Amino acid sequence: MKPGKYFESGAWAAAMGALASGATFFSYYPIEPATDIAEEMVRYGPKNGLLVFEAEDEISALGAAIGASWAGAKAFTSTSGPGFSLMQEHVSYAAMTETPVVLINGMREGPSTGQATKAAQQDVMQTKWGGHGDYEVIVYAPYNTQEMFDLTVKAFNQAERWRVPAMVMADKMTILLMEEVVIPEKVEVVNRKRPKVPPEQFEPFKPEEDLVPPMPRFGDGYRVHVTGVTHNEKGVPVSDDPWVHHKLVKRLCDKIRKNRDKIVEYEVFGDEDPEVLIFAYGFPARSAKEAIKLARSKGMKAALFRPKTLWPFPDKELKEIATKAKKVIVVEWNYGQMLNEVLKVVPEEKVSFVYRIGEIPIPPESILEEGGVRI
Amino acid sequence: MKVDVRITGIGGQGILTMAKILGSALVREGKYATLIQNFDTFISGGESTADMRVSDQPIEYPVFEKADITVFMAKKTYPRYINKVKEGGIVVINSDVIDEEPKGNFTVIKVPASSIARKLGNVRASNMVMLGALVAKLSLANPEVIKELIREKFKDKADLNIKAFEEGMKIGRGI
Amino acid sequence: MSLEESRKKLTQMPEMSLARAEALPHSLCPGCGIGTILNTFLRAMHELEEEGKLDSSKLVVISGIGCSGRISGFVKTDSMHTTHGRPVAFATGVKLARPELNVWAFGGDADLFQIGLNHTLQAARRNIDIKVVMVNNFNIAMTGGVPTVTTPPKAITKYTPRGWFERSFNIPKLMASAGATYVARWTTAHVFQLKQTFKKMALRKGFSFLEVVSQCPVLFGRYNKFRDPWSMVDYFMKMSRVVKGPQYLEEAAIEFGKPILVGEFVETEAPEYTETIYEAEGVVRK
């Protein structure tokens, strides 16, 4: 797509972000509201070098994307709640095999089928805890159409950079909402590290200083063995020595934990020393931002803390600003998910929780009122 | 300046096309617009509504309940949204399909959009007639830029649609 | 012989050029039929490479979970040991992303026909150029000998002490009806035919399916009156009837005491999926 300013949907912006990142493989199984992204990929993908594969289910969709990634593609898939649940075994597999892959999730109401065409923020904990085992993923929460583009690009870049699954947790509203989106002249694109030595000297899971091993491509002569079984640095399965497992899983987590400062992103909008702090992400953050404007227009010191990365979670940064505030209002479209992360760093007596379990608008005035702020 | 516009009707009437042209025209001129689509399902003939907030300032919160200007394209959604018109607001109806007489503290503009479009050669262009009437009441939008976008969107069918738009403008302006 | 010596010996055998020596010791039981399958597969690929018909650096061997799932680990090619039931899904992604690769998916009976049946059938329907090899040892061995979709009626396992009460799949017929353009079955008693079939599949375009009837002496054979591995292989040999053609599909189900039909059931042509999707969708290859 030509650089410039467009009036388009979040689905379109995410599709453009994927193409700008150099995505070459997209797999999906239809599910509302993520099918809008598939529709854009079908429209714009092939002529831009991207193959679209409609899989038989979400298990296959992510499995195929992981396979494609090892064959050298920048691969991604899109889904929503129920499909995301089906994908979890392969999220865990991608983490263990250090496969760069991107998932875009259009969150809808759950549990189960819920209300299929209504937005919610019900899968944010599942992004981190959905699969089995200890692992780290990188998760973005876009709040407008521009971020659907920008954070999709970042998800691809971070997946490639750290060799982890990266996710864009949109919701039905951010996928369907149309507004201004700017496609920049130049997009920074990160590609995975390739082996620097010939095959006979190469050890496929031997990390470099940043804890990330270079990744060969299938068919290039490296004869790499990829396995979800605990493996040593040569890639040979090791089933009997728990210390090999300990060391491997620790590294898989540490490559994100130790580099969290490079990955964490958030926005603070408003006063640096707020009396009232609102914590919100994704679509509800739009109302929260308006609430901050409203409060400040009445002379109150107020700020919005909006994590752009849900994982790694910007806990230090939140703690710092929350310490100054007398009151912290957490806003979510669920019955308390990221709330628990906030409570880890903010004393409970400061926190009030304003929520709707699903796509019920929370107007700016309601956030302040229900949060106990009088203006 | 902030105006809340609602366009409502049924699937297949080109409501999204109208909204996209309007939104694109606004952002092209450095103004702001948000569009929330509400539709029942993907069933053709199901209810379809576009809620647009337009402004000369960046928009954070795009959700509203009552609209400043409501465009009614079909009978089906009329009862639901006629009660969600702001006091002193504007109601634009396609008078060829809605025979009700809107009553309330608002201005009513009746546009025989279907018959105008049919006369021009294609009844499907009635959405552009309605868009014309809407734009006439929306000072933020520049009609010339709208025409530019209609040309880009409809290519060889642009002339008819531009004509339809202009006819709608005339009615909106009360000419 | 020490482990190091075994590894060294393996690397010195030219016909085992594609064995992954560092993966020794292997994790299979003594007498397991998978050894025969691996052996014939490695020889077949080696021969093709010697004949100049195959570049093993373009070979990708993918497997699922279970005893047969371990196969990918013993092959010195790009290889992928995936999740239970999903090797074909991963293989589909590999093939679509890089069509010049020669992609194989190995799995067991439960892997490919119980938990992962959907993917196997869908790949056959699409006629994607993936070579699928199913090792049928009549049980889910790695978890202790649990019955599965190919366990013959009345068979005794640790989990069916009173005899298996479900019906089993007629695998060749199932694959044929899903649209597989190549369907063959051999047993571990047919080493020559196995090698030839592997070679044929490697060079064939389109979805190829091979079922290998294999012995699991430890968790299946000994519960069913097969005293040792050999008696089971001997049984396969004695009961096998070589056939050719789809007219035999109806009788291809395996039951105790009945002939085991082996050979090529289906060999036909259809447009290959990878080529079709690139062309039909107009994908510009970067």
GROMACS .gro file of C-alpha atoms in nm, chain A residues 19 22-25 42 46-57 59-73 89-90 93 97 99 217-229 234 236-237 239, chain C residues 18 20 22-23 49 55-58 60 62 65 70 72-84 86 89-98 100-101 118-120 122-123 126 273-274 277-278 281-286:
model
  110
   19LEU     CA    1   0.255  -0.683   0.466
   22GLY     CA    2   0.731  -0.868   0.509
   23ALA     CA    3   0.477  -1.137   0.602
   24THR     CA    4   0.465  -1.412   0.340
   25PHE     CA    5   0.234  -1.671   0.498
   42VAL     CA    6  -0.712  -1.248   0.066
   46PRO     CA    7  -0.115  -1.265  -0.303
   47LYS     CA    8  -0.004  -0.968  -0.513
   48ASN     CA    9   0.228  -0.870  -0.230
   49GLY     CA   10   0.390  -1.212  -0.207
   50LEU     CA   11   0.178  -1.354   0.072
   51LEU     CA   12   0.012  -1.692   0.056
   52VAL     CA   13  -0.323  -1.735   0.230
   53PHE     CA   14  -0.406  -2.082   0.362
   54GLU     CA   15  -0.749  -2.166   0.495
   55ALA     CA   16  -0.678  -2.446   0.739
   56GLU     CA   17  -0.916  -2.718   0.858
   57ASP     CA   18  -0.914  -2.580   1.211
   59ILE     CA   19  -0.489  -2.617   1.551
   60SER     CA   20  -0.381  -2.667   1.193
   61ALA     CA   21  -0.373  -2.292   1.124
   62LEU     CA   22  -0.106  -2.228   1.388
   63GLY     CA   23   0.073  -2.558   1.316
   64ALA     CA   24   0.103  -2.465   0.949
   65ALA     CA   25   0.223  -2.116   1.038
   66ILE     CA   26   0.497  -2.262   1.259
   67GLY     CA   27   0.598  -2.503   0.980
   68ALA     CA   28   0.602  -2.215   0.732
   69SER     CA   29   0.819  -2.010   0.966
   70TRP     CA   30   1.084  -2.285   0.969
   71ALA     CA   31   1.065  -2.296   0.591
   72GLY     CA   32   1.166  -1.930   0.598
   73ALA     CA   33   0.834  -1.748   0.589
   89GLU     CA   34  -0.086  -2.628   2.250
   90HIS     CA   35   0.092  -2.482   1.950
   93TYR     CA   36   0.521  -2.557   2.097
   97THR     CA   37   1.099  -2.450   1.955
   99THR     CA   38   0.963  -2.020   1.635
  217ARG     CA   39   1.584  -2.220   0.726
  218PHE     CA   40   1.468  -2.566   0.616
  219GLY     CA   41   1.627  -2.658   0.287
  220ASP     CA   42   1.947  -2.461   0.332
  221GLY     CA   43   2.163  -2.756   0.433
  222TYR     CA   44   2.171  -2.705   0.808
  223ARG     CA   45   1.979  -3.029   0.873
  224VAL     CA   46   1.835  -2.895   1.193
  225HIS     CA   47   1.613  -3.103   1.420
  226VAL     CA   48   1.328  -2.905   1.570
  227THR     CA   49   1.151  -3.066   1.862
  228GLY     CA   50   0.910  -2.983   2.139
  229VAL     CA   51   1.098  -3.234   2.352
  234LYS     CA   52   2.263  -2.937   1.929
  236VAL     CA   53   1.913  -3.352   2.031
  237PRO     CA   54   1.621  -3.457   2.254
  239SER     CA   55   1.453  -3.694   2.816
  568LEU     CA   56   2.120  -3.990   0.641
  570ARG     CA   57   2.154  -3.893   1.275
  572GLU     CA   58   2.412  -3.815   1.767
  573ALA     CA   59   2.054  -3.924   1.835
  599GLU     CA   60   2.072  -3.924  -0.369
  605ASP     CA   61   1.908  -3.361  -0.283
  606SER     CA   62   1.880  -3.460   0.082
  607SER     CA   63   1.933  -3.102   0.193
  608LYS     CA   64   1.586  -3.039   0.052
  610VAL     CA   65   1.220  -3.244   0.545
  612ILE     CA   66   0.821  -3.428   1.013
  615ILE     CA   67   0.414  -3.779   1.899
  620ARG     CA   68   1.051  -4.030   1.721
  622SER     CA   69   1.221  -3.749   1.268
  623GLY     CA   70   1.489  -3.741   1.537
  624PHE     CA   71   1.692  -4.019   1.377
  625VAL     CA   72   1.709  -3.863   1.033
  626LYS     CA   73   1.991  -3.630   0.943
  627THR     CA   74   1.781  -3.391   0.741
  628ASP     CA   75   1.585  -3.084   0.834
  629SER     CA   76   1.333  -3.242   1.062
  630MET     CA   77   1.053  -3.152   1.293
  631HIS     CA   78   0.915  -3.342   1.588
  632THR     CA   79   0.579  -3.176   1.636
  633THR     CA   80   0.270  -3.224   1.852
  634HIS     CA   81   0.045  -3.527   1.884
  636ARG     CA   82  -0.047  -3.266   1.388
  639ALA     CA   83  -0.058  -2.964   0.959
  640PHE     CA   84   0.303  -2.857   1.014
  641ALA     CA   85   0.409  -3.032   0.693
  642THR     CA   86   0.143  -2.837   0.503
  643GLY     CA   87   0.292  -2.509   0.623
  644VAL     CA   88   0.646  -2.615   0.535
  645LYS     CA   89   0.545  -2.727   0.186
  646LEU     CA   90   0.336  -2.418   0.112
  647ALA     CA   91   0.606  -2.180   0.230
  648ARG     CA   92   0.884  -2.349   0.034
  650GLU     CA   93   1.079  -2.700  -0.360
  651LEU     CA   94   1.116  -2.902  -0.039
  668ASN     CA   95  -0.882  -3.446   1.025
  669HIS     CA   96  -0.546  -3.319   0.901
  670THR     CA   97  -0.464  -3.648   0.726
  672GLN     CA   98  -0.777  -3.281   0.450
  673ALA     CA   99  -0.426  -3.313   0.308
  676ARG     CA  100  -0.620  -3.117  -0.122
  823TYR     CA  101  -0.234  -2.824  -0.425
  824THR     CA  102   0.083  -2.617  -0.381
  827ILE     CA  103  -0.277  -2.237  -0.486
  828TYR     CA  104   0.018  -2.032  -0.612
  831GLU     CA  105  -0.426  -1.705  -0.619
  832GLY     CA  106  -0.160  -1.537  -0.828
  833VAL     CA  107   0.090  -1.535  -0.542
  834VAL     CA  108   0.392  -1.332  -0.642
  835ARG     CA  109   0.690  -1.524  -0.505
  836LYS     CA  110   0.940  -1.302  -0.330
   0.00000   0.00000   0.00000
